[in-house]
Coordinates of C-alpha atoms and ligand atoms in Angstrom, one line a residue:
X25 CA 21.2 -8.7 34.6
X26 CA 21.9 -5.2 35.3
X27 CA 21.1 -2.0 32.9
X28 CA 22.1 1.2 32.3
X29 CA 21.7 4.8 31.3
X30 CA 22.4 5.4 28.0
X31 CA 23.0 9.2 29.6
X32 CA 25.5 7.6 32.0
X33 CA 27.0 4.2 32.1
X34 CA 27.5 4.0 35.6
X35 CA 23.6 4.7 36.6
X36 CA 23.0 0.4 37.4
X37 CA 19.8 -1.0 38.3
X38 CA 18.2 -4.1 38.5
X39 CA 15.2 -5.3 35.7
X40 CA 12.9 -4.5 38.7
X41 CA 14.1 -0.7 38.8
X42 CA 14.5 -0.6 35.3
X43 CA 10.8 -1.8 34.5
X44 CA 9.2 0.8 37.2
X45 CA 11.2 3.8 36.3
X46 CA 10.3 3.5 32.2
X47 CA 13.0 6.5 32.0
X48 CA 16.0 6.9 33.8
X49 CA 16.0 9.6 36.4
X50 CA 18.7 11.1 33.9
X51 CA 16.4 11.0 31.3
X52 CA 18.5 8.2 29.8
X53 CA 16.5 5.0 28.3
X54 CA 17.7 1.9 30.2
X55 CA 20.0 -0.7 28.8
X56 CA 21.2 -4.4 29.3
X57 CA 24.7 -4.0 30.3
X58 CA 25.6 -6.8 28.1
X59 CA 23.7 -8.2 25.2
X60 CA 23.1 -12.3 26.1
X61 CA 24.0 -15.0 23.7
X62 CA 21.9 -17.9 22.8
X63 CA 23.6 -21.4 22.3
X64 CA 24.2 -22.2 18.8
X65 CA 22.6 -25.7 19.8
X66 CA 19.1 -23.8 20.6
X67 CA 19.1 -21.9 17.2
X68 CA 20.3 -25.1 15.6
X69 CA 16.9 -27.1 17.3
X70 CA 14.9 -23.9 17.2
X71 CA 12.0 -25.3 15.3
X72 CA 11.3 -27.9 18.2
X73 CA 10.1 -25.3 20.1
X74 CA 6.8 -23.5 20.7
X75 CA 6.5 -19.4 20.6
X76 CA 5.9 -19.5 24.5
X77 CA 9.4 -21.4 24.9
X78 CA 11.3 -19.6 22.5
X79 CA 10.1 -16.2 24.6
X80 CA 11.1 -17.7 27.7
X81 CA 14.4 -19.0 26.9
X82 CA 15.5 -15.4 25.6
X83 CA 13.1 -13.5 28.3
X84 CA 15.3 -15.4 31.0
X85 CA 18.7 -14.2 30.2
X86 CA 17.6 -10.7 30.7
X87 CA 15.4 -10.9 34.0
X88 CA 18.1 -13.2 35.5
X89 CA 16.7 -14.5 39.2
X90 CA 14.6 -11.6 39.2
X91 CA 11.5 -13.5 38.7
X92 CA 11.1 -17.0 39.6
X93 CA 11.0 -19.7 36.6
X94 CA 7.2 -20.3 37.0
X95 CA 6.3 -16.6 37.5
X96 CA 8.1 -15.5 34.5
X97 CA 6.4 -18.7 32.6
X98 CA 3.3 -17.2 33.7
X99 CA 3.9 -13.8 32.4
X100 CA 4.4 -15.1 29.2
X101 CA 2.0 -17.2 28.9
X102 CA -0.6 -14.3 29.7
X103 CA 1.3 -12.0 27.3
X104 CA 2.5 -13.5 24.4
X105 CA -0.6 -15.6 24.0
X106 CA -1.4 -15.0 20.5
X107 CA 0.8 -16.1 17.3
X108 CA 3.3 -14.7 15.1
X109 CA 2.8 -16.4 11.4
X110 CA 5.3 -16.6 8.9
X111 CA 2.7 -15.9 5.4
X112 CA 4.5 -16.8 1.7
X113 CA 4.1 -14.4 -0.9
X114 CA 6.1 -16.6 -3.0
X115 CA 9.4 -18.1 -3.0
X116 CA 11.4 -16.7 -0.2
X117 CA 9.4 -13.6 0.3
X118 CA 7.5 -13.6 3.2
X119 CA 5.1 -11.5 5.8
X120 CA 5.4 -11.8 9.4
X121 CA 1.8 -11.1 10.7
X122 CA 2.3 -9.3 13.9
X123 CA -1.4 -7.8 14.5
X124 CA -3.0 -11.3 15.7
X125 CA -3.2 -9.7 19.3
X126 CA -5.8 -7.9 20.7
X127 CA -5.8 -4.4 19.4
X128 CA -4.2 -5.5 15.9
X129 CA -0.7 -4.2 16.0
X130 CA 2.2 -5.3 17.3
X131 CA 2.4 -3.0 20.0
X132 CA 0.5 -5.7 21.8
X133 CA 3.5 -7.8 22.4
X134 CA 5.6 -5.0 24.2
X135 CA 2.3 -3.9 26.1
X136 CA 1.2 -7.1 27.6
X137 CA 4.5 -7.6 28.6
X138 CA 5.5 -4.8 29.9
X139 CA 1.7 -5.2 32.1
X140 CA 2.2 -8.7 33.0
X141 CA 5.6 -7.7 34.5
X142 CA 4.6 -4.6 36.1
X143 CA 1.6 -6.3 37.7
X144 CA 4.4 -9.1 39.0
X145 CA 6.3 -6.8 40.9
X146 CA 3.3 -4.5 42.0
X147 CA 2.4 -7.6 43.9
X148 CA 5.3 -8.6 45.2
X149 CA 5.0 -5.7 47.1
X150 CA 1.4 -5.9 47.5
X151 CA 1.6 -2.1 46.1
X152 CA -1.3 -0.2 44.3
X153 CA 0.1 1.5 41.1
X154 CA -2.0 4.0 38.8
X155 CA -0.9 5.0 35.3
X156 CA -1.5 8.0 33.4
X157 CA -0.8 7.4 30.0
X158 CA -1.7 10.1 26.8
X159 CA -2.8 8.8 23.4
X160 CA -3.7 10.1 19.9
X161 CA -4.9 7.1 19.3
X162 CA -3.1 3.9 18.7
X163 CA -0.7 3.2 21.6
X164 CA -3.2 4.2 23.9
X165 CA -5.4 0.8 23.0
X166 CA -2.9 -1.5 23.3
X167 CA -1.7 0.0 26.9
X168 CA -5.3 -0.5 28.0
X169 CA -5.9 -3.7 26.8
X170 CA -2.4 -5.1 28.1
X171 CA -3.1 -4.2 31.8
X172 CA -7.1 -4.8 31.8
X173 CA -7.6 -6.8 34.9
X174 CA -4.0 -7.0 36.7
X175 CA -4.8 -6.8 40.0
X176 CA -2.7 -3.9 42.0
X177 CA -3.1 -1.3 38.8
X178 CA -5.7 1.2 37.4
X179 CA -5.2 2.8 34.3
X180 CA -6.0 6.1 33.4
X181 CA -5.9 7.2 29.8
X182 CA -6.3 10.7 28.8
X183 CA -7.3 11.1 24.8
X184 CA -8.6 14.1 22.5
X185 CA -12.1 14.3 22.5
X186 CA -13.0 14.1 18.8
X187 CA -10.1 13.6 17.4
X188 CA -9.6 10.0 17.4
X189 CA -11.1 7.4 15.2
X190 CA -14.0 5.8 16.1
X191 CA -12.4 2.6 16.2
X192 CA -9.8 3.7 18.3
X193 CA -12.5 5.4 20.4
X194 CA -14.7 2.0 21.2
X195 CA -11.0 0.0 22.1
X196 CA -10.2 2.7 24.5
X197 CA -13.9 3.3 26.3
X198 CA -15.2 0.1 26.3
X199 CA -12.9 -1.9 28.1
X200 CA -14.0 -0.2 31.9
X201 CA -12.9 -2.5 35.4
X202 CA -9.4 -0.8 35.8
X203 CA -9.4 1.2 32.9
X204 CA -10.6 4.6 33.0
X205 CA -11.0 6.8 29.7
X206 CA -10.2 10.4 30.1
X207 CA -12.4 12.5 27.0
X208 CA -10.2 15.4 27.1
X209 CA -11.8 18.3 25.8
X210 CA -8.6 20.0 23.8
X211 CA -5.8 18.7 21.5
X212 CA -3.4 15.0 22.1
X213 CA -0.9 18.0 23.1
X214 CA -2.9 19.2 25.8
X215 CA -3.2 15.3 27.1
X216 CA 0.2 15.5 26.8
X217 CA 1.1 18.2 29.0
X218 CA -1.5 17.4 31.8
X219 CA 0.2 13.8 32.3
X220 CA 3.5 15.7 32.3
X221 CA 1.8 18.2 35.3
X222 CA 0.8 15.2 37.0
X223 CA 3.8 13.2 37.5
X224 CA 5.8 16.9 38.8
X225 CA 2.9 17.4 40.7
X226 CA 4.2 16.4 44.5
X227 CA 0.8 16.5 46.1
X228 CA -0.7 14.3 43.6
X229 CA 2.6 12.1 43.0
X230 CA 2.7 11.6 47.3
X231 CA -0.7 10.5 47.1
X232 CA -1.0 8.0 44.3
X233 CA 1.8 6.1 43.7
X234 CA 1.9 7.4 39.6
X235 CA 3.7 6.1 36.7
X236 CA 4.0 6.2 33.4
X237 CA 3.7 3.0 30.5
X238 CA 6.0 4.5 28.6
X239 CA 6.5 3.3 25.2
X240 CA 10.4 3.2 25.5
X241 CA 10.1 0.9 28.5
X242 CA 12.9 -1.9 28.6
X243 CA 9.8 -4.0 29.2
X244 CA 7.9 -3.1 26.2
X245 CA 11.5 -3.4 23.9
X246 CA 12.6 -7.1 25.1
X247 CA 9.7 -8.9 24.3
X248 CA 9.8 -7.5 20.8
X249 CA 13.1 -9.6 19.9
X250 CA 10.7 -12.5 21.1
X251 CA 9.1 -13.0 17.3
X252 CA 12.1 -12.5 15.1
X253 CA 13.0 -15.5 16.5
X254 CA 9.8 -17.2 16.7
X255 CA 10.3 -15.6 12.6
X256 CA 13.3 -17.4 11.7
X257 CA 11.9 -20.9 13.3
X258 CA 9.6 -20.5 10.7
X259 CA 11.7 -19.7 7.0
X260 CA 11.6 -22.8 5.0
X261 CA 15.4 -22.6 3.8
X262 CA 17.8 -21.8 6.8
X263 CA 20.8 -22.4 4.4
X264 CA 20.7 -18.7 3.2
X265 CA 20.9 -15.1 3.9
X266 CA 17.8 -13.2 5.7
X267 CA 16.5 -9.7 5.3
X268 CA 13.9 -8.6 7.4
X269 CA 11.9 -4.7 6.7
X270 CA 11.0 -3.4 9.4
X271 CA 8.5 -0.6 8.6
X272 CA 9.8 2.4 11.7
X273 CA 9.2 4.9 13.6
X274 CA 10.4 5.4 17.2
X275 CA 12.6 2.2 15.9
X276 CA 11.7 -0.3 19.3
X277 CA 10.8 -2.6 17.3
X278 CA 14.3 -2.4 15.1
X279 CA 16.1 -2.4 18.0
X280 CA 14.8 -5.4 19.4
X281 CA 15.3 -6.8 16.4
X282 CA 19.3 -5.5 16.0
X283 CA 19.4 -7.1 19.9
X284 CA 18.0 -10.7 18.6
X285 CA 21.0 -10.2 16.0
X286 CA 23.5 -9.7 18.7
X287 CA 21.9 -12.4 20.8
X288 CA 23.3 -15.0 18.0
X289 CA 20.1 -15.2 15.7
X290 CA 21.5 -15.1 12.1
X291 CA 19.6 -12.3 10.4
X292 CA 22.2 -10.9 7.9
X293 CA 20.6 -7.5 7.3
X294 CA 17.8 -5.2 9.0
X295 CA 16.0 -2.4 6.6
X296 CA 14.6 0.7 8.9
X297 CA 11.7 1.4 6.2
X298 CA 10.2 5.1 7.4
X299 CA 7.5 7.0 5.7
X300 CA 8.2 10.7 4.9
X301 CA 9.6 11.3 8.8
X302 CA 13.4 10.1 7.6
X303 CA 15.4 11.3 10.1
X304 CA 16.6 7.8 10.5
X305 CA 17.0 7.1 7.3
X306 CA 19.1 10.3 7.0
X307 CA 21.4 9.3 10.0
X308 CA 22.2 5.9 8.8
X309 CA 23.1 7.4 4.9
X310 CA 24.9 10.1 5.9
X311 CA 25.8 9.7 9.9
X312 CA 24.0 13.2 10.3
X313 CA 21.4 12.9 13.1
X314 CA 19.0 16.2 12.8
X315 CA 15.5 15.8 14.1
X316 CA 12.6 17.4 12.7
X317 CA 9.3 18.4 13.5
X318 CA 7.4 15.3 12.1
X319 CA 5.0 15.6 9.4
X320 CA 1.6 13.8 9.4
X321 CA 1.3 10.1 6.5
X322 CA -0.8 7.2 5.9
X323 CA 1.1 4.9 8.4
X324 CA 0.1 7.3 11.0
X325 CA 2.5 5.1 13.8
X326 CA 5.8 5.9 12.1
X327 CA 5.2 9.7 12.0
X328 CA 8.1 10.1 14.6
X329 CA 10.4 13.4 14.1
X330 CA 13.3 12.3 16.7
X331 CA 12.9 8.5 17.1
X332 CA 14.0 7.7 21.2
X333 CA 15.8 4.0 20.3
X334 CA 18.3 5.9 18.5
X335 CA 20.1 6.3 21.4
X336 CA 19.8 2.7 22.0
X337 CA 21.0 1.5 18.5
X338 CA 24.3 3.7 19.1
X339 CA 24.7 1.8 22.1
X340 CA 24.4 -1.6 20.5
X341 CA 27.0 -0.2 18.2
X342 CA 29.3 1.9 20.1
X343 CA 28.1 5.0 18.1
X344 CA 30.1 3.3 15.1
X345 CA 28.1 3.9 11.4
X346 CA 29.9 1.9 9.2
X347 CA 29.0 -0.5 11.8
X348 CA 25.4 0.4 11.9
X349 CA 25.6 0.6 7.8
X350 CA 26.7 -3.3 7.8
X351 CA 23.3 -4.4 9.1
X352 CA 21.0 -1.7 8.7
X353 CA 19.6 -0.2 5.4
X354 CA 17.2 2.7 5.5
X355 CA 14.8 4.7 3.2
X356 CA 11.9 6.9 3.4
X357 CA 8.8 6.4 1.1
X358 CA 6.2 9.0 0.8
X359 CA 2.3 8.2 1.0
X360 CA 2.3 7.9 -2.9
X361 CA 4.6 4.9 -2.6
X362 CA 2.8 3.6 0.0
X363 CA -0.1 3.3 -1.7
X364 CA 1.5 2.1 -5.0
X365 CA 3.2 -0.6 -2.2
X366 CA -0.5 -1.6 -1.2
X367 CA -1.7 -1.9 -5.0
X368 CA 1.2 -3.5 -6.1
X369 CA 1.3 -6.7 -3.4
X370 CA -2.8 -7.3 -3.8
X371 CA -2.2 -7.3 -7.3
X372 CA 0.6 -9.5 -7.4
X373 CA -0.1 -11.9 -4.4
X374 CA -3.4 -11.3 -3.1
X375 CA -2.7 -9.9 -0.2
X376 CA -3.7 -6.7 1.7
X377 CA -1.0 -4.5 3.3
X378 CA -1.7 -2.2 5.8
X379 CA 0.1 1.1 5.0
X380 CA 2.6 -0.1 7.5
X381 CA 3.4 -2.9 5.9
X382 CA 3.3 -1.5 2.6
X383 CA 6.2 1.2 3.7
X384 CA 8.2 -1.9 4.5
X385 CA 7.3 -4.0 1.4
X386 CA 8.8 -0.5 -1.1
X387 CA 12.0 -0.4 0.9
X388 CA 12.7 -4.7 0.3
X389 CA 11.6 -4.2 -3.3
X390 CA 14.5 -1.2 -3.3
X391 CA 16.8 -3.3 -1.3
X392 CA 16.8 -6.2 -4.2
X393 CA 18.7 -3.6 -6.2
X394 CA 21.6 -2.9 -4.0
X395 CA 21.7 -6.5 -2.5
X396 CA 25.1 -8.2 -3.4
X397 CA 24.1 -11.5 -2.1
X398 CA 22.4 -13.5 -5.0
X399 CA 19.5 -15.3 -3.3
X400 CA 17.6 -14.6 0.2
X401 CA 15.1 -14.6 2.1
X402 CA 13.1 -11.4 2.4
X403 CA 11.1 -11.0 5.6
X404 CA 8.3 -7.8 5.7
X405 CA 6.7 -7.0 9.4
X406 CA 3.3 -6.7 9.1
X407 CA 2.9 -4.5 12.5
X408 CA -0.8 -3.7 11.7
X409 CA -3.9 -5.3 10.6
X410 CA -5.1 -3.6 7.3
X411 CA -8.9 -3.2 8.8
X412 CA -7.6 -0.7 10.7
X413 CA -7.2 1.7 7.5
X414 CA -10.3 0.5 6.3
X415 CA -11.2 3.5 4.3
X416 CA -7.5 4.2 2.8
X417 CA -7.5 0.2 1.9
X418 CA -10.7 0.5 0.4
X419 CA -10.3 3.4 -1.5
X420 CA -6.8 2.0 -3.1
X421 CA -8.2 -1.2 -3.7
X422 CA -11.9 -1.3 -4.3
X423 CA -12.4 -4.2 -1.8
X424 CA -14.1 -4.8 1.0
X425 CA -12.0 -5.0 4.1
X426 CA -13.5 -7.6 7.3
X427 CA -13.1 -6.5 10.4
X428 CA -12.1 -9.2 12.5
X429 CA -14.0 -10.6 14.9
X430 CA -12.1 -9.1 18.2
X431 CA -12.6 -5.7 16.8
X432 CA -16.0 -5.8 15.8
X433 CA -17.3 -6.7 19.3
X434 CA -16.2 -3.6 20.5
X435 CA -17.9 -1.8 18.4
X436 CA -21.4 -2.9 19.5
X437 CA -20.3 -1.7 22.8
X438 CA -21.2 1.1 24.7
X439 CA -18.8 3.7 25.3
X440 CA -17.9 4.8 28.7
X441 CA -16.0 7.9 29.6
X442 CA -15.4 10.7 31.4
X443 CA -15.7 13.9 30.3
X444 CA -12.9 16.7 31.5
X445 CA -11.9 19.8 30.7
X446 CA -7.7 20.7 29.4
X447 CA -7.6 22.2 32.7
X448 CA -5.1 20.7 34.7
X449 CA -6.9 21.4 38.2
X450 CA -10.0 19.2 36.6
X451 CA -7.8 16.3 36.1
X452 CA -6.1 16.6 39.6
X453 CA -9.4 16.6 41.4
X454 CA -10.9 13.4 39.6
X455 CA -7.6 11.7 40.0
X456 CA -7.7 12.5 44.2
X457 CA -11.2 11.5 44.0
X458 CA -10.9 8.4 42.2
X459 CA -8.4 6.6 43.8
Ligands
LIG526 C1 4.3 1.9 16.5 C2 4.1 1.4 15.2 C3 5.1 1.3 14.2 C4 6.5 1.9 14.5 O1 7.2 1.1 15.4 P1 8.5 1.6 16.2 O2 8.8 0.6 17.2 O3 8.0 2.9 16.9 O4 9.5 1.9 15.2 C5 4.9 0.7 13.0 N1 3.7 0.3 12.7 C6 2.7 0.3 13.5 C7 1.3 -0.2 13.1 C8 2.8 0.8 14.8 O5 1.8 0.9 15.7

């Protein structure tokens, strides 16, 4: 399979290309040049098949021969190693856990994919890679944790000192062996700009062979189509329509759902469910794409002002809305409604939402009242584990949240890190040291 540019269709390259670039030299995010279709008979059998199988048969039609059969088995069976479950609320509405990885949120998928495959191809060519990544926090953890002990690649990530949680804190300094945390000593800006000095910087660039895990990598997307079908293996009544909320922000995971839609899986309609940022949901109500500065809510992951897989849902639909319109409906909640979203689904069904989640849940709730099929199924992605809003949960609910088990050992570790200044110079001279 080749891919694209979305800034120019006749910029080609191969998966390999694709995967170690991240972003087009044109600044374009990379695209399959076609969308693959899966055999009727394969969605027809689907439920005879594990997670790991499912992944592969989809995974295949997009790497092509660029990975051997067994090598690309073994990615995924060092990647997607944790499940996707399918939870009943009640009849037909449903919540597809997607935190059951290592750092609690789905981003776990996309980033242990996106490792394994880089580490693949760093070996093939028995290359050393370093990454710089910056975090505020969240995607940071899962980064680390994907690439912790592939050979061939060291991982440096830069984060504010003081200004993440403490949670977030442990998952990124505790992990050590080829993960370094940087303790910036300024804003998530100023980690922001220093990683952007870095890879413009020739000297440092010649010497370290430096790239980025960007979050809009076509190896972090893919994977993410992988549990929409591993999803819709598991809904009870196949005979009707399915809806699936998907609570957004930079909309990767949306688009790998709208690309498992294309690929032949019979999801009828996507919701984009944002928070206060609603840029999206602007664009897809009025066709009016206007970015904003974003604004700072509960479900801290979605506060994206000028979502990046935009370009790649235009793509999917030849920059057509009423198209887009057909499968995609999209509102924006405000924290209030998140938290009335949280109340609402412990108090009916027992179950804790994470604000996520509960984003998603308002918007299907909303969507029952401009359905015009009669019956279907309603699908919510659960992209994070509540314990990690502890205190919001709490507060809302008066419970006591567990922290599961592959969090909480993190915590009794010690944290390691190294301290720097928001000096670019400092971080250029610890990088040419270190390596
Ligand atoms: C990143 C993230 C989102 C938003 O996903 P996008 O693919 O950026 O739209 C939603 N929820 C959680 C918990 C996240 O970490």
């Amino acid at each position: 399979m080749k891919f694209y540019s979305t800034n120019d269709k006749k910029n080609l390259v191969n998966f390999e290309t694709a995967v170690m670039e991240g972003l087009a030299k044109d600044g374009g995010l990379f695209m399959p040049v076609e969308i693959p279709s899966i055999e009727q008979e394969f969605i027809n059998s689907i439920e005879s098949y594990e997670f790991q199988e499912i992944a592969f048969r989809i995974a295949e039609k997009f790497v092509g021969n660029e990975i051997g059969k067994s090598d690309l088995s073994d990615i995924i069976r060092s990647s997607i190693n944790f499940p996707a479950p399918l939870v009943n609320l009640k009849d037909n509405l449903m919540i597809l856990e997607l935190f059951h990885g290592p750092t609690l949120a789905f981003k776990d998928f996309g980033a242990r994919f996106m490792a394994k495959t880089m580490g693949y191809f760093v070996k093939k060519k028995n290359n050393k890679l370093n990454i710089l990544v910056a975090t505020s926090g969240d995607t940071g953890s899962a980064v680390a944790y994907g690439f912790y002990e592939t050979s061939g690649i060291n991982v440096f990530i830069l984060y504010p000192k003081g200004k993440v949680s403490l949670i977030q804190e442990k998952q990124l300094t505790t992990l050590n062996k080829n993960i370094t945390a940087l303790e910036i000593d300024g804003t998530f800006d100023d980690c922001q700009r220093l990683v952007k000095s870095a890879f413009v910087d020739e000297e440092l660039t010649s010497k370290l062979n430096l790239t980025s895990a960007n979050s809009i990598n076509i190896a972090r997307l893919l994977p993410q189509s992988f549990y929409y079908f591993e999803a819709y293996k598991q809904i009870p009544n196949k005979s009707i329509h399915s809806v699936f909320s998907v609570p957004s922000g930079n909309l990767g995971n949306l688009t790998a759902g709208l690309i498992a839609k294309k690929m032949g899986l019979p999801i009828t309609k996507f919701i984009g469910a944002v928070n206060s940022n609603h840029v999206f949901a602007d664009f897809v109500n009025i066709g009016i794409f206007q970015p904003h500065p974003s604004v700072q809510t509960l479900s801290n992951a979605m506060d994206v002002g000028n979502p990046s897989n935009l370009a790649r849902i235009r793509e999917l639909y030849d920059n057509r809305l009423s198209e887009i319109q057909r499968d995609i409906h999209s509102k924006s909640y405000d924290d209030v409604k998140t938290r009335l979203g949280i109340k609402e689904v412990y108090e009916k069904y027992g179950y804790i939402l994470d604000p996520h989640g509960a984003v998603g849940y308002m918007a299907l709730k909303d969507y029952e009242i401009v359905r015009t099929t009669a019956r279907f199924n309603e699908v919510i992605l659960e992209t994070a584990h509540p314990a990690k809003f502890k205190d919001v949960i709490e507060e809302e609910l008066g419970v006591e949240i567990d922290i599961p088990e592959r969090l909480a050992t993190c915590l009794n570790k010690q944290k390691k890190s190294v301290q720097l200044s928001s000096e670019y110079e400092d971080l250029k001279e610890f990088l040419l040291g270190a390596v």
